Amino acid sequence: MKLTGAQIVCESLLREGVDVVFGLPGGAILPLYGVMHQYPQLRHILVRHEQAAVMAADGYARTTGRVGVCMATSGPGATNLVTGIAGAQMDSIPIVAITGQVPRPAIGRDAFQETDVTGITLPVTKHNYLVMEASEIPAAIKEAFYIANTGRPGPVLVDIPKDVLQNETAEFFYPEGVDLPGYKPTLEGHPAQIQKAAKLIAQAERPVILAGHGIILSRAYDEIRELAEKSQIPVITTLLGISSFPTDHFLNVGMPGMHGMAYASMAINEADLLIALGMRFDDRVTGRISAFAPDAKIIHVDVDPSEISKNVRATVPIVGDIKRVLRALLPQVQPSLHPESVQRIEHLRIEHPSHRIRETDKLIPQSILKSLCEITDGRAIIVTGVGQHQMWAAQHYAFKESNHLITSGGLGAMGFEVPAALGAKVAHPDKPVWSICGDGGFQMTLCDLATAVENNIGVKFAIMNNNFLGMVRQWQDFFYDKLYTATSYTGNPDFVKLAEAYGIPAIRVTDKAQVEASIQWAEQEPGPVLVDFMVEPEENVYPMIPAGESLAEMIEEPYMDYSPLAQAEGRA
Amino acid sequence: MVTMTPRHTIVALVEDRPGVLNRVSSLFRRRGFYISSLAVGKSEQPHLSRMTFVVEGDEDTVEQVTKQLNKLIEVIRVSELNEEDIVVRELALIKVHASATTRSEIMQLVAIFRANIVDVGPQSLIIEATGEEDKINALYNLLRPFGVRELMRTGRIAMSRGTLEGRGERGAVQTNGASGGDRS
């Protein structure tokens, strides 16, 4: 039996095991929505803005490891996906975006709601397709899913003209495999390189592991832990590497870089070997490259060959899937101890206790996040936006579970926190999902509170409300003579009333004493809730290594108590 | 044009599909790689084209160029050719002003360079020249005093010599990112 292009899309999605799709219809993709009722297994979640569709698909993909799927119509629908697609590309997230296009005869004629979506998304997708025949849809979708979630994952866009969806029919035949001669990811590390790596590890006196997002993407949690414990190597986790290794593990040193723990950055600079696993030496990690880890040899493992020696030259490069490379490496690693190195980092930690929160009666985001961590036992899925609240969440939420920090790392897209949390909660209805919002980012995507209500997606929204674009204000504070130009949000709405207008229970917290009760209240509410934390408006994130600078220019918290008594408390 | 930046010849075998050239050129633009020439045409295999790039930059740049090209799904294979062991050609069309008095002098130059005159007009000639870039440059420089009205060059195409057969078109350097993925 012949099926229409639209039916073929749905059949293909079912063959890929898709159970949920985030989208918003419009003219060019309407034929697809027209047949959706025939496929009740495909749950469609209607969003209020296409950016939410792609970011929800992102949150779904990050928390499941499966491909997230979103849909939008041509023109503005598709262009609204672009920010989310770019973020997925930067953070290596498997997404398939399906967009409607104007009918074939109208393409190239500036038709209503026509944009060159494959052209626009070309630099921000792993690959994309414009499918011009219904019979070509199955292969395109098969390849899209395969490319999205193999090798280094990434977003793939499939653009389909309206007449291909609606008027064309073809026999449905779903291919078993793909024929992509130009796409053969290297998964197994080269044995000689792995041998060299084992030798470097055996020789090192001050090795550290730099654990990146690749650990999470290849689910190599057990392997990294075994490597760290077998050789007693401290583990430093990048922003996206957080929760790849238990935060409370005695070998976990924390996040390095611009707002990382001072001692983590120091440990890197004193190291004689960096074992970089699935991380890409981002400028937020390295600061000024010429001053980064001056004494260290580097073992760099990544599934993407182009990441190796892109920013920092590797001594021993290994191309491959982290889990497979570590499995091959582990038997060759000799058990060892690095007591001096571990003690040295402990000493740095006492001298530069960036993980500590200053004592104050004021309502500061750091202590809110610490309370949240305690009340949720470090087991909530934490979804953040971008800025100060993101850094504080990275610094003060001690993750006990793997892959529980969902954040826009590479692109740094404000507004991510709302839709990505919806996607995470749809994927994990039984787990607590907290969306840690800035008042700036929240207003970029808050329209999708309606999506939460409509589908009863029980995300807990916590706004760190300082009535500022906080991180930008901090830069103005440090580097632009405290001129708070265009960062003060004097016209913020009453977020509690706003939430209530959507039918979401909400409370405002103005006092430190209310924090715990408010979090407990939110936890007990079954559906979506919102807590508006009116935090100290001019609180800064410390430490900070200014952009393009080295560790020597690090700014530490000025009012931190460095007295001998405080030092004696050590890990307080 | 003579430049101090080292030049590298990269050959890519790509799928012959709409948009491939766009993907490749977009990659060069957004990563800030400088291409001094790019030539594309069909290969010996159906549905596959071969592109020759001349890239300016240091070794690290060329390494990134080849790795990034390899990431494109429609790029099948990328090789950096060893400059010592390649045959290099470029085709140029040069329209030069030619009066009755200068025509014979120009024709002599054309003969010396083993180029061809492919069009004769009352006031101009079109010359077709093939060879390595240096030869084209030399001919062009000699023709300039006569008044070059138009110059069109195809950019370099290159092939590794038959003495390297068995090593395939990869020439001396493997760049597909497998087996350790690095030349260090």
mmCIF file of C-alpha atoms in Angstrom, chain B residues 92-98 106 118-121 123-128 140 143-144 146-152:
data_model
loop_
_atom_site.group_PDB
_atom_site.id
_atom_site.type_symbol
_atom_site.label_atom_id
_atom_site.label_comp_id
_atom_site.label_asym_id
_atom_site.label_seq_id
_atom_site.Cartn_x
_atom_site.Cartn_y
_atom_site.Cartn_z
ATOM 1 C CA ALA B 92 44.041 30.053 -17.635
ATOM 2 C CA LEU B 93 42.227 32.115 -20.238
ATOM 3 C CA ILE B 94 43.828 35.482 -20.866
ATOM 4 C CA LYS B 95 42.220 38.148 -23.046
ATOM 5 C CA VAL B 96 44.959 40.517 -24.097
ATOM 6 C CA HIS B 97 44.847 43.687 -26.132
ATOM 7 C CA ALA B 98 46.447 43.041 -29.525
ATOM 8 C CA ILE B 106 52.276 38.121 -28.526
ATOM 9 C CA VAL B 118 41.670 30.274 -29.066
ATOM 10 C CA ASP B 119 40.028 33.489 -30.267
ATOM 11 C CA VAL B 120 41.166 36.338 -32.454
ATOM 12 C CA GLY B 121 39.351 39.662 -32.483
ATOM 13 C CA GLN B 123 41.685 44.356 -31.024
ATOM 14 C CA SER B 124 42.306 41.314 -28.854
ATOM 15 C CA LEU B 125 43.364 37.707 -28.523
ATOM 16 C CA ILE B 126 42.243 35.054 -26.092
ATOM 17 C CA ILE B 127 45.072 32.816 -24.961
ATOM 18 C CA GLU B 128 44.596 29.445 -23.356
ATOM 19 C CA TYR B 140 50.662 36.766 -17.449
ATOM 20 C CA LEU B 143 51.509 39.869 -21.381
ATOM 21 C CA ARG B 144 50.652 42.665 -18.974
ATOM 22 C CA PHE B 146 50.288 44.676 -23.860
ATOM 23 C CA GLY B 147 47.188 45.272 -21.788
ATOM 24 C CA VAL B 148 45.447 42.293 -20.209
ATOM 25 C CA ARG B 149 41.695 42.909 -20.342
ATOM 26 C CA GLU B 150 40.564 39.801 -18.588
ATOM 27 C CA LEU B 151 42.218 36.921 -16.749
ATOM 28 C CA MET B 152 40.423 33.793 -15.659
#
